[in-house]
Structure formats: C-alpha cells, structure tokens
Short mmCIF file of C-alpha atoms in Angstrom, two decimals:
data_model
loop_
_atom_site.label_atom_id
_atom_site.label_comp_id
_atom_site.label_asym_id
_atom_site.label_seq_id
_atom_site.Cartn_x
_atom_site.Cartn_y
_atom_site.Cartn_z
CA UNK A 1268 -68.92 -40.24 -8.63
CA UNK A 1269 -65.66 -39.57 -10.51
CA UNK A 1270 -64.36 -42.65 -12.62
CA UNK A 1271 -60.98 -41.08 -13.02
CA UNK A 1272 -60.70 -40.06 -9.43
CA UNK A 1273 -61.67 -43.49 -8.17
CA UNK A 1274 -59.43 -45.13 -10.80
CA UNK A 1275 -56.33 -43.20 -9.42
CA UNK A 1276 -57.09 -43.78 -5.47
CA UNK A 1277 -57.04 -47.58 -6.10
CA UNK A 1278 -54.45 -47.62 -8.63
CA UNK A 1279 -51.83 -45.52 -6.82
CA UNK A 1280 -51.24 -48.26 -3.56
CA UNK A 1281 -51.16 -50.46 -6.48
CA UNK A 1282 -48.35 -49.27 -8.32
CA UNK A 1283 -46.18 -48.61 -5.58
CA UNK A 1284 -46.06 -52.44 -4.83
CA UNK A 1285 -46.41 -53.90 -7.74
CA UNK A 1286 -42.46 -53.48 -8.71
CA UNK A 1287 -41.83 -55.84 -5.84
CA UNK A 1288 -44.84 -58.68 -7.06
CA UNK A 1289 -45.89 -60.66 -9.65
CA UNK A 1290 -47.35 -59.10 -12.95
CA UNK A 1291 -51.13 -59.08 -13.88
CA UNK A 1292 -52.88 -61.52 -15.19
CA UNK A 1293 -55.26 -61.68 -17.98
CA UNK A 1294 -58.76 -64.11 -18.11
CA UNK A 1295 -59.78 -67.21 -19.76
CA UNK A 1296 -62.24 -66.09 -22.70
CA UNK A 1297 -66.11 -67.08 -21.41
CA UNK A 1298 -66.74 -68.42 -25.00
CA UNK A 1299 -64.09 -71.21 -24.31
CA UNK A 1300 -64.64 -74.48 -27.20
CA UNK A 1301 -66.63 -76.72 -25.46
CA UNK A 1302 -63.95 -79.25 -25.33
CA UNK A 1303 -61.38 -77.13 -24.30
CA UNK A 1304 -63.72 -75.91 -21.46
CA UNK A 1305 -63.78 -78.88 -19.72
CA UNK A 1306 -60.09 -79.76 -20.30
CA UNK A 1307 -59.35 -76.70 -17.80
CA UNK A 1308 -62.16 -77.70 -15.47
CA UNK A 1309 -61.01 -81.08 -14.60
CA UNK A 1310 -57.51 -80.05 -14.76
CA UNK A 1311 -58.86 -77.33 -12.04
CA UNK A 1312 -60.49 -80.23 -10.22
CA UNK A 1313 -57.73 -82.59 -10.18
CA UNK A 1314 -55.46 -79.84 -8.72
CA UNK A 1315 -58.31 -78.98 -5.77
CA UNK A 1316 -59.03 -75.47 -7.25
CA UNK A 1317 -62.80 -74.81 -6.82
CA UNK A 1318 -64.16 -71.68 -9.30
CA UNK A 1319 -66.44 -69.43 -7.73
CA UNK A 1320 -66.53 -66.97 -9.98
CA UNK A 1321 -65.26 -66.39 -13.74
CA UNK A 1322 -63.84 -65.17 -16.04
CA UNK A 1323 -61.28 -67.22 -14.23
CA UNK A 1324 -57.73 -65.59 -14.38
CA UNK A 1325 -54.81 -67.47 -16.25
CA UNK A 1326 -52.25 -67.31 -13.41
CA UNK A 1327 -55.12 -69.93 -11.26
CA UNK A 1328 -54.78 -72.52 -14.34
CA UNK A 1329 -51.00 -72.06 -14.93
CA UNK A 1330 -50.83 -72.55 -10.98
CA UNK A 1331 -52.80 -75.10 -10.55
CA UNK A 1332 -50.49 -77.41 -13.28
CA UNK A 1333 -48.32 -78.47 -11.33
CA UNK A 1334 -50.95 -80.32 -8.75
CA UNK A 1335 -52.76 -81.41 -11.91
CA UNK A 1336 -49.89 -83.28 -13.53
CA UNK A 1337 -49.20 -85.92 -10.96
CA UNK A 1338 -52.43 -87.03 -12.12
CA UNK A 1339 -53.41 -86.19 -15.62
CA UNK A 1340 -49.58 -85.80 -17.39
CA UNK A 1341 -51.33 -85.34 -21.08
CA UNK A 1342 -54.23 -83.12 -19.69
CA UNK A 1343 -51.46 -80.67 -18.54
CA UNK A 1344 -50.35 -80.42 -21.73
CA UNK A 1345 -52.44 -80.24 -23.27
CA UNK A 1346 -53.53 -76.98 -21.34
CA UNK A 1347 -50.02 -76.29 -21.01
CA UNK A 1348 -50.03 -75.34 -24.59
CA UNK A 1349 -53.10 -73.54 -25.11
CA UNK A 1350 -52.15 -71.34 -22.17
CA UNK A 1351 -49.05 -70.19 -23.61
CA UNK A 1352 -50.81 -68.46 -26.48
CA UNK A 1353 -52.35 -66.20 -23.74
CA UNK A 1354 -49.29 -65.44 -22.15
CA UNK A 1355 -47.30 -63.56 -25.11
CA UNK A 1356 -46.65 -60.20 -25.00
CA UNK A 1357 -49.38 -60.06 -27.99
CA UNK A 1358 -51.81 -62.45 -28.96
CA UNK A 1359 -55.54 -63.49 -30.61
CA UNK A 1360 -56.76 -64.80 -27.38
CA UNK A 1361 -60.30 -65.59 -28.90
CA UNK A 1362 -62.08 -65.09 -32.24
CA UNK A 1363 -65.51 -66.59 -33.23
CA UNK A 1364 -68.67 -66.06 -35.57
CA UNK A 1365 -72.16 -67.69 -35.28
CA UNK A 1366 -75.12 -67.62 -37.82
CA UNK A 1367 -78.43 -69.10 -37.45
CA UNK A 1368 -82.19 -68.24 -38.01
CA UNK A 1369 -84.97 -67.58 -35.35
CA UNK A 1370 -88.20 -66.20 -34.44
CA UNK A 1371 -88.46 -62.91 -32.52
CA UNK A 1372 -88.05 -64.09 -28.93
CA UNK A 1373 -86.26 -63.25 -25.23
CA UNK A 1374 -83.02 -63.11 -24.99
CA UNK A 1375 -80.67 -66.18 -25.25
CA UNK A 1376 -78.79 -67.79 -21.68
CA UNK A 1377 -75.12 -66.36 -21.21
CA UNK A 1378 -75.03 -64.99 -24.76
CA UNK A 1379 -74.46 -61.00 -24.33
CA UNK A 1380 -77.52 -59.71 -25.24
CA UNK A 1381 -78.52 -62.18 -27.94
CA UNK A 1382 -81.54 -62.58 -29.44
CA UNK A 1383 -83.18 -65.64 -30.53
CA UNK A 1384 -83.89 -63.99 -33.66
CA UNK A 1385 -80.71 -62.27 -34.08
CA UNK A 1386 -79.06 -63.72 -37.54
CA UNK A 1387 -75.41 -64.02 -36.13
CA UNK A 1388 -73.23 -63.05 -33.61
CA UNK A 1389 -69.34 -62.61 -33.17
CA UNK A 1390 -66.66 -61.88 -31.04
CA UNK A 1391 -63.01 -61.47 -31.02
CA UNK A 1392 -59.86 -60.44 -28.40
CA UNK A 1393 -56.56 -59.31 -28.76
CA UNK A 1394 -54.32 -58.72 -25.95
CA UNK A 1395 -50.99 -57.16 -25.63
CA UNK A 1396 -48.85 -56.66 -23.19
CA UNK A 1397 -46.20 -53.83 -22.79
CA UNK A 1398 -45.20 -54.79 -19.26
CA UNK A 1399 -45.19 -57.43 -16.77
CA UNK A 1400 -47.83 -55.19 -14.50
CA UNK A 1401 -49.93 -53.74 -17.57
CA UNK A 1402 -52.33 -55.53 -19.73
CA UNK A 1403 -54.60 -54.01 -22.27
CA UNK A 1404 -57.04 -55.88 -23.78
CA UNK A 1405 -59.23 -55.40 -27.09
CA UNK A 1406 -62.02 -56.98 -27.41
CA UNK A 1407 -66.11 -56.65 -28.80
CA UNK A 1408 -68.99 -58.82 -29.08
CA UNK A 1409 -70.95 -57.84 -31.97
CA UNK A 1410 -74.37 -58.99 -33.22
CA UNK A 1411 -77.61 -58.10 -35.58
CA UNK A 1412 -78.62 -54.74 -34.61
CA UNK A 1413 -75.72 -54.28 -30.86
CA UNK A 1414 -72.58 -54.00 -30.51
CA UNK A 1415 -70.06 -54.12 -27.36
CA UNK A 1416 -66.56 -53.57 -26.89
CA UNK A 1417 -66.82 -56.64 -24.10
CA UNK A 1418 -63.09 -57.75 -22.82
CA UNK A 1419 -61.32 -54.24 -23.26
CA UNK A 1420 -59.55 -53.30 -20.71
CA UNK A 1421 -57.06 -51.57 -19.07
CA UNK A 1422 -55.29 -54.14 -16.27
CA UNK A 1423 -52.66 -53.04 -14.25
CA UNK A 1424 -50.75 -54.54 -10.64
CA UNK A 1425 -50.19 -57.53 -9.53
CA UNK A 1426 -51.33 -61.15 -7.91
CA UNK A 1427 -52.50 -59.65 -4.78
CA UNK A 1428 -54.18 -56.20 -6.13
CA UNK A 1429 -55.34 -56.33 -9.86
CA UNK A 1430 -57.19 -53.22 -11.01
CA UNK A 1431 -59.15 -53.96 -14.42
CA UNK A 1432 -60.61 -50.87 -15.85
CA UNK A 1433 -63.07 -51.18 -18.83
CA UNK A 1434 -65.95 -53.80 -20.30
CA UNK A 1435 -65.18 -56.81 -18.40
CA UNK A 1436 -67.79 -60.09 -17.46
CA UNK A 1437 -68.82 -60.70 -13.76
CA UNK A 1438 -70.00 -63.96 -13.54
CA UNK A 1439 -71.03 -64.77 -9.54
CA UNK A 1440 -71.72 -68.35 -9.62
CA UNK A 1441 -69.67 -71.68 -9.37
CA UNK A 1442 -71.79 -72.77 -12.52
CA UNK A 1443 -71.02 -72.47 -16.15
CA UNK A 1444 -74.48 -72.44 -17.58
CA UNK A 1445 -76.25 -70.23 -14.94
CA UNK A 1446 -75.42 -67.79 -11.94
CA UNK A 1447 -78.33 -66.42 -9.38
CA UNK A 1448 -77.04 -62.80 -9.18
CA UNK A 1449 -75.27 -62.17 -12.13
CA UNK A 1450 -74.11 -63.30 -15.34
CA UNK A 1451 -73.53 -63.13 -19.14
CA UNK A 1452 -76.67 -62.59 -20.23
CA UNK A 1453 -76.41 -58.92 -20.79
CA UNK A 1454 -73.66 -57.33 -22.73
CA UNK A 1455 -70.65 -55.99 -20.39
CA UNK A 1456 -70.93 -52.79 -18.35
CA UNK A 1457 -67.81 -50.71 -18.44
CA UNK A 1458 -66.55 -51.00 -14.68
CA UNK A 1459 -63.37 -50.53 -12.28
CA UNK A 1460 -62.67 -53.97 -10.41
CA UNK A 1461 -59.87 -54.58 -8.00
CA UNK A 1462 -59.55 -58.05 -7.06
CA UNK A 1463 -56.84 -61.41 -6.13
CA UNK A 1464 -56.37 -63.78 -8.41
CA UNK A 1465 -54.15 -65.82 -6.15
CA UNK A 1466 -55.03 -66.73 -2.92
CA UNK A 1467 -54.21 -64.51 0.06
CA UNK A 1468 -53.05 -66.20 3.06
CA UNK A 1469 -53.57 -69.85 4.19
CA UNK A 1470 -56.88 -69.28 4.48
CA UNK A 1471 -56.87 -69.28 1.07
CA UNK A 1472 -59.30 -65.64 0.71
CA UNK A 1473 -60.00 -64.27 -2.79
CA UNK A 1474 -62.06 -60.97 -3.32
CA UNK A 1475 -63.24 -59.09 -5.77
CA UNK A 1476 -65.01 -55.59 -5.53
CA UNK A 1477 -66.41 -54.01 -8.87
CA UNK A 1478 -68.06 -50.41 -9.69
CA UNK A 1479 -70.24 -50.73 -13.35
CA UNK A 1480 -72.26 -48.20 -15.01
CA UNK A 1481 -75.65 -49.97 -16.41
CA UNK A 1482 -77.44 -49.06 -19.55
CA UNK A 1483 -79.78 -45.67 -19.92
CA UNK A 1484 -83.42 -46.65 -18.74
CA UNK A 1485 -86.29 -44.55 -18.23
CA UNK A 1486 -87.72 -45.77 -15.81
CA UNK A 1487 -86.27 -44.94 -12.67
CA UNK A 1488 -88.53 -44.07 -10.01
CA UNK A 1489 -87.73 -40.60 -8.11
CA UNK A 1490 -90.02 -38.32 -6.41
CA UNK A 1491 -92.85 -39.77 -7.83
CA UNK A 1492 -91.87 -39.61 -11.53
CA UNK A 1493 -89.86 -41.71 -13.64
CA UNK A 1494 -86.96 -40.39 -14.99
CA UNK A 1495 -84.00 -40.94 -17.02
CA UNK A 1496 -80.37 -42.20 -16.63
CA UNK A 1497 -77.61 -44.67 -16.01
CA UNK A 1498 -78.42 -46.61 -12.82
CA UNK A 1499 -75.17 -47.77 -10.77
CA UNK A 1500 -74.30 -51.37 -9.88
CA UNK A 1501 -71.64 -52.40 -7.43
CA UNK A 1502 -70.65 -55.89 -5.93
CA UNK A 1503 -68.94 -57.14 -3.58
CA UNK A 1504 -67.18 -61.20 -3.57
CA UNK A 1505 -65.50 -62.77 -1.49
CA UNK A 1506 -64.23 -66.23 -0.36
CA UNK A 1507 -62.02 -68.95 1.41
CA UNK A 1508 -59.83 -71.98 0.69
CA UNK A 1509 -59.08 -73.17 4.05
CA UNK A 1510 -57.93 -76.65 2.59
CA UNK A 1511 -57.77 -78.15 -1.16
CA UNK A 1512 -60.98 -78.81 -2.98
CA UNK A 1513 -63.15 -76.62 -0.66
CA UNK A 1514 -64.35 -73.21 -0.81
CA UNK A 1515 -66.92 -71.20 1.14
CA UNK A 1516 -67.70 -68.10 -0.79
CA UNK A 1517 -70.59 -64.87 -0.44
CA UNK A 1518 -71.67 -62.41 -2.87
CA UNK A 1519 -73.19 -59.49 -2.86
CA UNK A 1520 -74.48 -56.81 -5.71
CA UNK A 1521 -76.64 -53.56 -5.26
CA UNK A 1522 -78.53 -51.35 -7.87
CA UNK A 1523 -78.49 -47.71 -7.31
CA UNK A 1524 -78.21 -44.41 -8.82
CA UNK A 1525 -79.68 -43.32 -11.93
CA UNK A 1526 -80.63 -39.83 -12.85
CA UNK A 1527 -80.89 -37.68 -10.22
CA UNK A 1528 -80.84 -40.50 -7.27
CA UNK A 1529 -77.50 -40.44 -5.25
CA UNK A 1530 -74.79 -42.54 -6.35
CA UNK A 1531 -72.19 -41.08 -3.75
CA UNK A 1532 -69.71 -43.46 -2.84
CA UNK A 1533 -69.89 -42.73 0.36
CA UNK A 1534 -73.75 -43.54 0.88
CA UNK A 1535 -72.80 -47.07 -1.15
CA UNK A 1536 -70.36 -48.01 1.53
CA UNK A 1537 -72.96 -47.20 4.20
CA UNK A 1538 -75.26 -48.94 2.39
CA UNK A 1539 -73.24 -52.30 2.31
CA UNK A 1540 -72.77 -51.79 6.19
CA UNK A 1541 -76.21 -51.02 7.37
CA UNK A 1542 -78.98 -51.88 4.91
CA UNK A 1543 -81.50 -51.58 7.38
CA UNK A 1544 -80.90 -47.78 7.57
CA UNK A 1545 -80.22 -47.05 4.39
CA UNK A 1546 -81.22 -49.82 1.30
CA UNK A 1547 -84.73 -51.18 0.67
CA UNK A 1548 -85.66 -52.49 4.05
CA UNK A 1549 -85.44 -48.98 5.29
CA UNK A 1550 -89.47 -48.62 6.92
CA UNK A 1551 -88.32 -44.51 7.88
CA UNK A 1552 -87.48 -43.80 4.29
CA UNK A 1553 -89.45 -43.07 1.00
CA UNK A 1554 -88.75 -44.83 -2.27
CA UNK A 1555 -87.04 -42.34 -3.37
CA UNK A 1556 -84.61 -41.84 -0.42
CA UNK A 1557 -83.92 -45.50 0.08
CA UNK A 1558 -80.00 -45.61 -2.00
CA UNK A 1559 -80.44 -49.08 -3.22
#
C-alpha cells in the first residue's frame, strides 16, 4: 500500500471543504500533570461530554466550557487559561523529564516503551500553526537506549474530517490508566487517521479510522517459515451521543501484513466486512492465507 497515495485520496475531499468549516484541531498531551488531568475531566463531566477515546482533541474541551461554567465558574478558568496556550499559532504544548533507578524488568503501563530499568525518560511538543486548517506538530519521547518522534504530525481539515498524518497515540478505552485493545504502552506508530472531533449530527456520532505501520519483527509466520517485516495495523472507532452524558461506542483493530503477507487495502476492507471469509476464523484458508 502507498502512504502518499492514500494520504492524497483522503486529503483531497478534505481540502475542498475545509475553506467553508472550522480549522483543525490539535490534542491534549497524554502526559497531562496529574492535577491538571482531572481539572479537564470533571470539567468534561460537568458539561455531559463522555471520552471514549484520547488523545482527546482541544476543540471538545473549549466546547464543552460553556456547559461547564454554569456549574464550576473557577474550574472553567482555570482550563480556560491553560487551553489558550495550545491554541497560538506557536507554542510548547508539553515538556517533561523523569529519572529514577530500577531493576531490569517488563515494560512500564502507558509509558511508551519504558522500561523499569530505564534511568530516565523525556518528552517534549511544539506546535505551530500556519493556518486555520493546518497543524504541524513536533514532538519525541526519548528514553535510555529508544527514541520516538511521538506527537509529530502533519494535521490538516476541519471539525468534521481531520486527517493527522505522522506518530500520533491511539488510545481505545474510556479509561486513563488502561485500555483492552490499545494503548500507550508502546511507542507511537507513524499512521494516517481521519476522524471528527465534533459530533456529527444529533445523534451525536464520532469516528475515527487509522492506518499504522508496526515495528520490524521476525517472526511472522508465512508459508511455513518465519520471516521478516513491518506488520500492518488498522482500526476502526466509532460512537454515539444520542443525549448528554451518554455514549455507546465500538472498536475495532486488526493485525496484518508483514513481509511478504498481503497488506492490500482492498483485502483489509473485505476483511472488516466479512471476517468469516477472510480473517482468522476462516476454516477454508491456511495460516498463511488468512489476511488478519
């Protein structure tokens, strides 16, 4: 599959509209100060604005202030303020630095990659933006031994069609300290995303569909043999609002790819469609010819 090709199919609709909409939006750092964290979640609650999945977009918070502030005047702005940092044309959206000392061990919860005897870690974002429907972002997360240029990226459209292109966070879970399907725990993939950050009719639906390219591994089964590559992973969310304070949402990812397994996108689509016939739970196929 072409990046560049698929990048410029979604991006062209986009740009045609997004003259006549509002401008993208950029996304609430995941390593939020604890305090500060919970600030924008009950100022989310008050204002009947469930999260189903982060990083959660700006625009939601600085919409949801208005509902918030008939009940929490010093909450608002408290947010208020801290939001408007975000919204210059350039700014420092996040910097931080963490030492510590450890034993060798797994991996630590939602931390990028780190391990528990990793020495420090640290992470910073810059953001400018040069119009009202472009974004770029520059950002890493850096520690002992790994590095990753997590939170650049490319954003351009608008409220209803937002195309992110670069090393940005899926987290699929209403939770901030765990998520079933996916999280932080790895470092960011470089992916294309197109999603809403604002709710589409009074229904209230949000989506988000996202193409990522995983680490090299060698061990991806084919024909027998394990071979080497970059295995594929796509997902799929999406969810309603049908009245304030409730949401119904469903998610779905799939592995595939890698090496010389197809990765079409047309096979992924049918995939998503009819899993019996062509994902695991295929019984007619062979390991190797299953696509996910």
């Amino acid at each position: 599959m072409s990046w560049g090709r698929a990048a410029l199919a979604l991006a062209l609709p986009l740009l045609a509209s997004a003259a006549l909409a509002r401008g993208v939006s950029p996304y609430l750092p995941l390593e939020l100060d604890p305090e500060l964290e919970r600030a924008v979640e009950r100022l989310l609650v008050l204002a009947g604005e469930p999260v189903l999945v982060r990083p959660i977009a700006t625009a939601t918070v600085l919409d949801a202030l208005p509902r918030a502030c008939r009940f929490d005047a010093a909450l608002c702005e408290r947010v208020r303020s801290w939001l408007e940092r975000l919204e210059a044309r350039a700014a420092l959206t996040h910097a931080s630095s963490a030492a510590g000392a450890g034993s060798e061990g797994w991996p630590l919860p939602n931390r990028h990659g780190l391990g528990a005897g990793d020495a420090w870690q640290s992470a910073a974002r810059l953001e400018l933006r040069p119009l009202d429907h472009a974004l770029v972002s520059l950002g890493f997360v850096a520690q002992e031994g790994d590095a990753t240029p997590s939170g650049s990226l490319l954003s351009v459209g608008e409220s209803a069609l937002q195309l992110d292109f670069g090393w940005r966070t899926h987290w699929l879970s209403p939770f901030t300290d765990s998520a079933m399907l996916l999280s932080a725990n790895a470092p960011a993939m470089p992916s294309l995303t197109l999603s809403s950050y604002r709710p589409l009719t009074r229904l209230g639906i949000r989506y988000a569909l996202f193409l990522a390219r995983m680490s090299e591994s060698d061990e991806i089964e084919f024909r027998g043999d394990r071979v080497s590559g970059h295995p594929r992973l796509a997902g799929v969310h999406l969810s309603i609002s049908p009245v304030p304070g409730w949401s119904l949402g469903v998610n779905r990812i799939e592995q595939y790819g890698g090496g010389p397994r197809d990765d079409s996108l047309g096979k992924l689509v049918r995939a998503f469609i009819d899993p019996e016939a062509y994902d695991n739970t295929s019984e007619s196929l062979s390991d190797s010819d299953q696509f996910g």
